[in-house]
Short mmCIF file of C-alpha atoms in Angstrom, two decimals:
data_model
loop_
_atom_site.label_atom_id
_atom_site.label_comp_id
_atom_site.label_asym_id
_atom_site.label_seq_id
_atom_site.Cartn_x
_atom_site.Cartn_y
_atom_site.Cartn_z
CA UNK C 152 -30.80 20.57 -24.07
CA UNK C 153 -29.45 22.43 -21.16
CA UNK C 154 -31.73 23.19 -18.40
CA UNK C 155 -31.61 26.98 -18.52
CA UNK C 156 -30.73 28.77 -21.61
CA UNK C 157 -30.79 32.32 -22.72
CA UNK C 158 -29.13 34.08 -25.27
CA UNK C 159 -25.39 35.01 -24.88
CA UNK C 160 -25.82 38.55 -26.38
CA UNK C 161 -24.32 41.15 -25.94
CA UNK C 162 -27.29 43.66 -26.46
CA UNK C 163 -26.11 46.64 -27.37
CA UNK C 164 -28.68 49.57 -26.65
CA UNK C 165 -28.84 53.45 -26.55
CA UNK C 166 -29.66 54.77 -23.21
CA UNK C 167 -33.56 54.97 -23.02
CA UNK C 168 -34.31 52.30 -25.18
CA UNK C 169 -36.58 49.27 -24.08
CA UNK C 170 -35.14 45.66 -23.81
CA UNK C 171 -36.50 42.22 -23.80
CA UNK C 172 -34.20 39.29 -22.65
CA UNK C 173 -36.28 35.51 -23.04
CA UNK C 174 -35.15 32.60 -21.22
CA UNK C 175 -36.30 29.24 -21.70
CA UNK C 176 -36.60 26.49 -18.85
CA UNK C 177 -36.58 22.71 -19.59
CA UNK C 178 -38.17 21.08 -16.55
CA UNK C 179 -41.85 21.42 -16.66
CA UNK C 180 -41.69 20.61 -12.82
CA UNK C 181 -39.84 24.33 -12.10
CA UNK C 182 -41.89 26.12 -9.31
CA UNK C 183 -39.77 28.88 -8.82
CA UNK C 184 -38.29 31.37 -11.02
CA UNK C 185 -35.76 34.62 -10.79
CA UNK C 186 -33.78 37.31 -12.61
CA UNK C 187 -30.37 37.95 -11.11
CA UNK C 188 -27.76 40.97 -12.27
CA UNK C 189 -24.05 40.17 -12.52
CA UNK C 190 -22.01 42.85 -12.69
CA UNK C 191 -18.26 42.33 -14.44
CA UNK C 192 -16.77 39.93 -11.59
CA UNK C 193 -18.83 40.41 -8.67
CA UNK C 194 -21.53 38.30 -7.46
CA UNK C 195 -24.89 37.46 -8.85
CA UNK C 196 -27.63 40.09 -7.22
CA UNK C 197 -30.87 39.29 -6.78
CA UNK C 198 -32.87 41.93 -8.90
CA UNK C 199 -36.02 40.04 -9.31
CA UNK C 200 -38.93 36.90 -8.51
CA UNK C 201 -40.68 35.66 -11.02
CA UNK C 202 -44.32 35.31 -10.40
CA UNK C 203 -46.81 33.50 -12.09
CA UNK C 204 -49.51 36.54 -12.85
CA UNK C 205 -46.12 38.67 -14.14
CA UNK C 206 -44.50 41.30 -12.40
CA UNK C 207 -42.99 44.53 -11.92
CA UNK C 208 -40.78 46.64 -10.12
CA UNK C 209 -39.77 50.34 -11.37
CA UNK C 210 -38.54 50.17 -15.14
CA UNK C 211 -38.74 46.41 -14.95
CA UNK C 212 -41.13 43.89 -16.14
CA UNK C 213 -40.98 40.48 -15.36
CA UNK C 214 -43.66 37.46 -17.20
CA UNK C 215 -43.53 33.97 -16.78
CA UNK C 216 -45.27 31.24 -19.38
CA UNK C 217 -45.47 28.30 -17.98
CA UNK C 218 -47.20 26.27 -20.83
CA UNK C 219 -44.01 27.53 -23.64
CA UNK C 220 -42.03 27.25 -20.43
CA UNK C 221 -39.88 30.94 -20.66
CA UNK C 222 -39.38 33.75 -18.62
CA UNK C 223 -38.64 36.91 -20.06
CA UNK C 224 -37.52 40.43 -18.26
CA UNK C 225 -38.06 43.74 -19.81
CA UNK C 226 -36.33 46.71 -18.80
CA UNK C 227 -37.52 50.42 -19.80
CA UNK C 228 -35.91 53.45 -20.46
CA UNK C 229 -32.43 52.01 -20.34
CA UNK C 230 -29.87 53.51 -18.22
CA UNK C 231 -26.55 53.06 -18.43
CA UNK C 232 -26.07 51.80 -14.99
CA UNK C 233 -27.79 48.88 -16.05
CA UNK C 234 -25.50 47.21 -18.52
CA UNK C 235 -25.07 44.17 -16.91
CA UNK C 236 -25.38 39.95 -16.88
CA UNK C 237 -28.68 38.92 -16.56
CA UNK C 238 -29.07 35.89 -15.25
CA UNK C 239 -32.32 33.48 -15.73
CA UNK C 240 -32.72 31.37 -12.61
CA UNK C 241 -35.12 28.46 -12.12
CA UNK C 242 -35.86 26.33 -8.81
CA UNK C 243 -36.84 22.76 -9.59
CA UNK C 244 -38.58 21.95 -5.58
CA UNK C 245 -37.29 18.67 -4.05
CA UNK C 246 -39.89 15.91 -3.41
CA UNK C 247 -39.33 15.65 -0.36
CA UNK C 248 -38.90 18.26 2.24
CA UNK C 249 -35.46 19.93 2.78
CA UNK C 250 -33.85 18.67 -0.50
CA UNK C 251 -32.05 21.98 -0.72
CA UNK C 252 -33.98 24.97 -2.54
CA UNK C 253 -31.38 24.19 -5.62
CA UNK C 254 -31.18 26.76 -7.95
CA UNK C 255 -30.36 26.28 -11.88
CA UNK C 256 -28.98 29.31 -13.38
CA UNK C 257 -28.24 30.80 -17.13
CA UNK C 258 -25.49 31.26 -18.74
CA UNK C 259 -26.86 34.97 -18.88
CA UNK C 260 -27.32 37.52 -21.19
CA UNK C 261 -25.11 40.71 -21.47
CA UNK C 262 -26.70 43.99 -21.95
CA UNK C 263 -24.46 46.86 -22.79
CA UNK C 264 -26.03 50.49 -22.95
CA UNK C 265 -24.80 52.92 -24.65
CA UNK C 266 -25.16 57.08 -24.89
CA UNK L 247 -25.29 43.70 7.89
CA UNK L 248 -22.66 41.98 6.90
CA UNK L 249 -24.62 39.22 5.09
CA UNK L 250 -22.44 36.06 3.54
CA UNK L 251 -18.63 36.60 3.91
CA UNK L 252 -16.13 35.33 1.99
CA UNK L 253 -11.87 35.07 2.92
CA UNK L 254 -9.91 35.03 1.24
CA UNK L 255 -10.68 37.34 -1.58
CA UNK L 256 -7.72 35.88 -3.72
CA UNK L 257 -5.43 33.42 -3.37
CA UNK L 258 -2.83 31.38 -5.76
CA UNK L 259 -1.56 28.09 -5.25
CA UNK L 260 0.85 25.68 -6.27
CA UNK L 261 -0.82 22.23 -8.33
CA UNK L 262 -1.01 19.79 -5.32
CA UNK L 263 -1.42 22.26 -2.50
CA UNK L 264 -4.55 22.45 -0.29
CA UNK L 265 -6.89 25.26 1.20
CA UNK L 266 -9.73 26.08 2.83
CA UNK L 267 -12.22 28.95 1.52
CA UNK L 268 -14.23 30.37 4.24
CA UNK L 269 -17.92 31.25 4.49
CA UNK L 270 -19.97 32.37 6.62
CA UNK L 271 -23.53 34.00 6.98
CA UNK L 272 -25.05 35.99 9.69
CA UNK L 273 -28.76 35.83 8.48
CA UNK L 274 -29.69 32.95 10.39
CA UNK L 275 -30.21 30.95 7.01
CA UNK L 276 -30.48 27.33 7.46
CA UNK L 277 -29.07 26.68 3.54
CA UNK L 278 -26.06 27.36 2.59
CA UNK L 279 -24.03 26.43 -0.95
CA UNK L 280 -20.56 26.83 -2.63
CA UNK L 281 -20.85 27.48 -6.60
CA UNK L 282 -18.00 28.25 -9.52
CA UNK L 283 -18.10 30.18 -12.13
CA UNK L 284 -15.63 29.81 -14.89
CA UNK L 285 -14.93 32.64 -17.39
CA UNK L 286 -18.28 33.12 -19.50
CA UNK L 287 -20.18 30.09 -17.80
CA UNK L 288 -22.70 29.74 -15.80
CA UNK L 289 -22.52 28.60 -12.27
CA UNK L 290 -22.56 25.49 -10.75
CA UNK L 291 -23.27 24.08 -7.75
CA UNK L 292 -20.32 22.22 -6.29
CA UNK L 293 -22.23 21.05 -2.62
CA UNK L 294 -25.08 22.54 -0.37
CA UNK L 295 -26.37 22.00 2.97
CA UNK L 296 -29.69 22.29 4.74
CA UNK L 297 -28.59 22.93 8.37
CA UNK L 298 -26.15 22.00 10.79
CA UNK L 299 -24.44 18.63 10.25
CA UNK L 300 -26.13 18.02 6.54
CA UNK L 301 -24.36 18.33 3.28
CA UNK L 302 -24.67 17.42 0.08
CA UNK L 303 -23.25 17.08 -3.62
CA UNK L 304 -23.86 19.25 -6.43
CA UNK L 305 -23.65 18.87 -9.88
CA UNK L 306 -19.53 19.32 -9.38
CA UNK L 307 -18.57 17.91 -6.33
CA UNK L 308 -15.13 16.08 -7.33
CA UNK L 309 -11.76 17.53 -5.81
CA UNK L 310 -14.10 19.24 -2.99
CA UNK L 311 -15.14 18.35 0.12
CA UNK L 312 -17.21 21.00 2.71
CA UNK L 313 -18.15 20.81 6.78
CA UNK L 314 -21.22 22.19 8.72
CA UNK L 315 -20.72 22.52 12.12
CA UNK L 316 -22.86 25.53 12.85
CA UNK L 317 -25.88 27.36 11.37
CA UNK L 318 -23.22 30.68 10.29
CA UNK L 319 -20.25 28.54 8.75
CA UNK L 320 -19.87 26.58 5.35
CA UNK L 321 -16.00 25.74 4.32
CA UNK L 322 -15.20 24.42 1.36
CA UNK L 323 -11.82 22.70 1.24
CA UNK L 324 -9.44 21.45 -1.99
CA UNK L 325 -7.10 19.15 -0.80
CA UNK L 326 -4.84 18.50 -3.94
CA UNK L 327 -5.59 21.83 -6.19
CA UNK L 328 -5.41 20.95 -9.51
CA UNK L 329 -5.34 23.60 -12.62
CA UNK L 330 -8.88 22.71 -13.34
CA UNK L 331 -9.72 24.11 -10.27
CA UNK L 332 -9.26 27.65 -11.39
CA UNK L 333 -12.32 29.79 -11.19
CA UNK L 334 -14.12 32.15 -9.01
CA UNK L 335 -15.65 30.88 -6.06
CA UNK L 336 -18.93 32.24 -5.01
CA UNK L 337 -21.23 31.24 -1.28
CA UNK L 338 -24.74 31.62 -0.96
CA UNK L 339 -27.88 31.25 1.95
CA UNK L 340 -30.77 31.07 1.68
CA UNK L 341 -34.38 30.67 4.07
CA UNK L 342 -35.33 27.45 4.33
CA UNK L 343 -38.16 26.14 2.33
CA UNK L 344 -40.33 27.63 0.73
CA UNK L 345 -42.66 30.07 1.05
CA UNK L 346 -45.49 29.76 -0.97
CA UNK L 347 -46.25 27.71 -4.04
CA UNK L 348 -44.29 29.33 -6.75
CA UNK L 349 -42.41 31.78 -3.94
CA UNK L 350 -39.13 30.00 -3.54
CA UNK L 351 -36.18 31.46 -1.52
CA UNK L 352 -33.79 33.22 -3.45
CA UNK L 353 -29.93 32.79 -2.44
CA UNK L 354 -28.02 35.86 -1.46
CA UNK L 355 -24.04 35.57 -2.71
CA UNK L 356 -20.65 36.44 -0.87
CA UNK L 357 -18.71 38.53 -2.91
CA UNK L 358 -16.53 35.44 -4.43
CA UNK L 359 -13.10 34.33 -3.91
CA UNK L 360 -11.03 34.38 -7.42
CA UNK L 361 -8.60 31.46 -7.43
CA UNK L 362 -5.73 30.38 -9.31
CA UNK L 363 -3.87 27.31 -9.44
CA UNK L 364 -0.39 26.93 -11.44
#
């Protein structure tokens, strides 16, 4: 089982509409958690944290469940400047101090929106 | 603010020649990382390093090796490129640490360096 997976897409949706992207996380022991945009080859962007009580910023929605152990991001009123990777990002904390704030990204999941 | 810079921005080499992709960071980040991203994958973490003088493997370390001599700089060199070795190239930093429980640092990304080998 990989340790990040989301669905490959692509999601095509008319501009306006509402879309849900799930990711699922294998490591119970993940503390961290973020939503990255990846534009057609250019580098991941932040877009944004996780946190525990959910989450929003704008047109986006971010939840977290830790016991089914999946994130999901959902983005309202579409636009088409969005269509975009989305990338599912989990931080599994060293033990000890200083291990290296690794991150464990998705494969992501393409949106594509569409007049 | 420039953030994390990346030279070159593309580069093609012969199988067996070396290089040296640059990196550096002007946030005063402590942790720095080189990743690759092949066509339609995900990306993984070749090394990262915690501070001046510390590095570390990732989950795809072979044919690399990196340096940290100072806080702003994180090279990553291939000594004998090999076709595998084709992919884009992306640096990150990040704060140390974390900040809270469940607040971790995200990592802020150079704009890649797209390399081929033939």
């Amino acid at each position: 089982r990989k340790e990040v997976e989301q669905d490959p897409g692509p999601f095509n949706v008319p501009e306006g509409a509402t879309v849900a992207f799930n990711c699922t996380y294998s490591n119970s022991a993940s503390q961290s958690f973020f939503w990255y945009r990846q534009d057609c080859r250019k580098e991941p962007k932040l877009l944004m944290s996780v946190y525990s009580s959910g989450n929003e910023d704008g047109r986006f929605t971010a939840q977290l469940n830790r016991a089914s152990q999946y994130i999901s991001l959902l983005i309202r009123d579409s636009k088409l400047s969005d269509s975009a990777t989305y990338l599912c990002v989990v931080n599994l904390l060293p033990r000890i101090t200083g291990g290296g704030n690794k991150l464990t990204f998705g494969t992501g999941t393409q949106l594509k929106v569409e007049l | 603010n420039a953030g994390v810079t990346q030279t070159p921005k593309f580069r093609i080499l012969k199988i067996g020649q070396s290089m040296t992709l640059q990196c550096t960071q002007d946030m005063n980040h402590n942790y720095m990382y080189w990743y690759r991203q092949d066509p339609g994958m995900g990306l993984k973490l070749i090394y990262y390093s915690v501070g001046a003088g510390i590095t570390d493997k990732g989950e795809v370390p072979n044919g690399y090796n990196v340096s940290r001599s100072t806080t702003e700089d994180f090279p990553l060199r291939l000594e004998l490129a090999a076709p595998s070795q084709t992919s884009v190239y992306f640096c990150a930093s990040s704060y140390t640490g974390i900040r809270s429980p469940g607040r971790g640092s995200p990592q802020h990304f150079g704009d890649g360096t797209r390399l081929s080998i033939l």
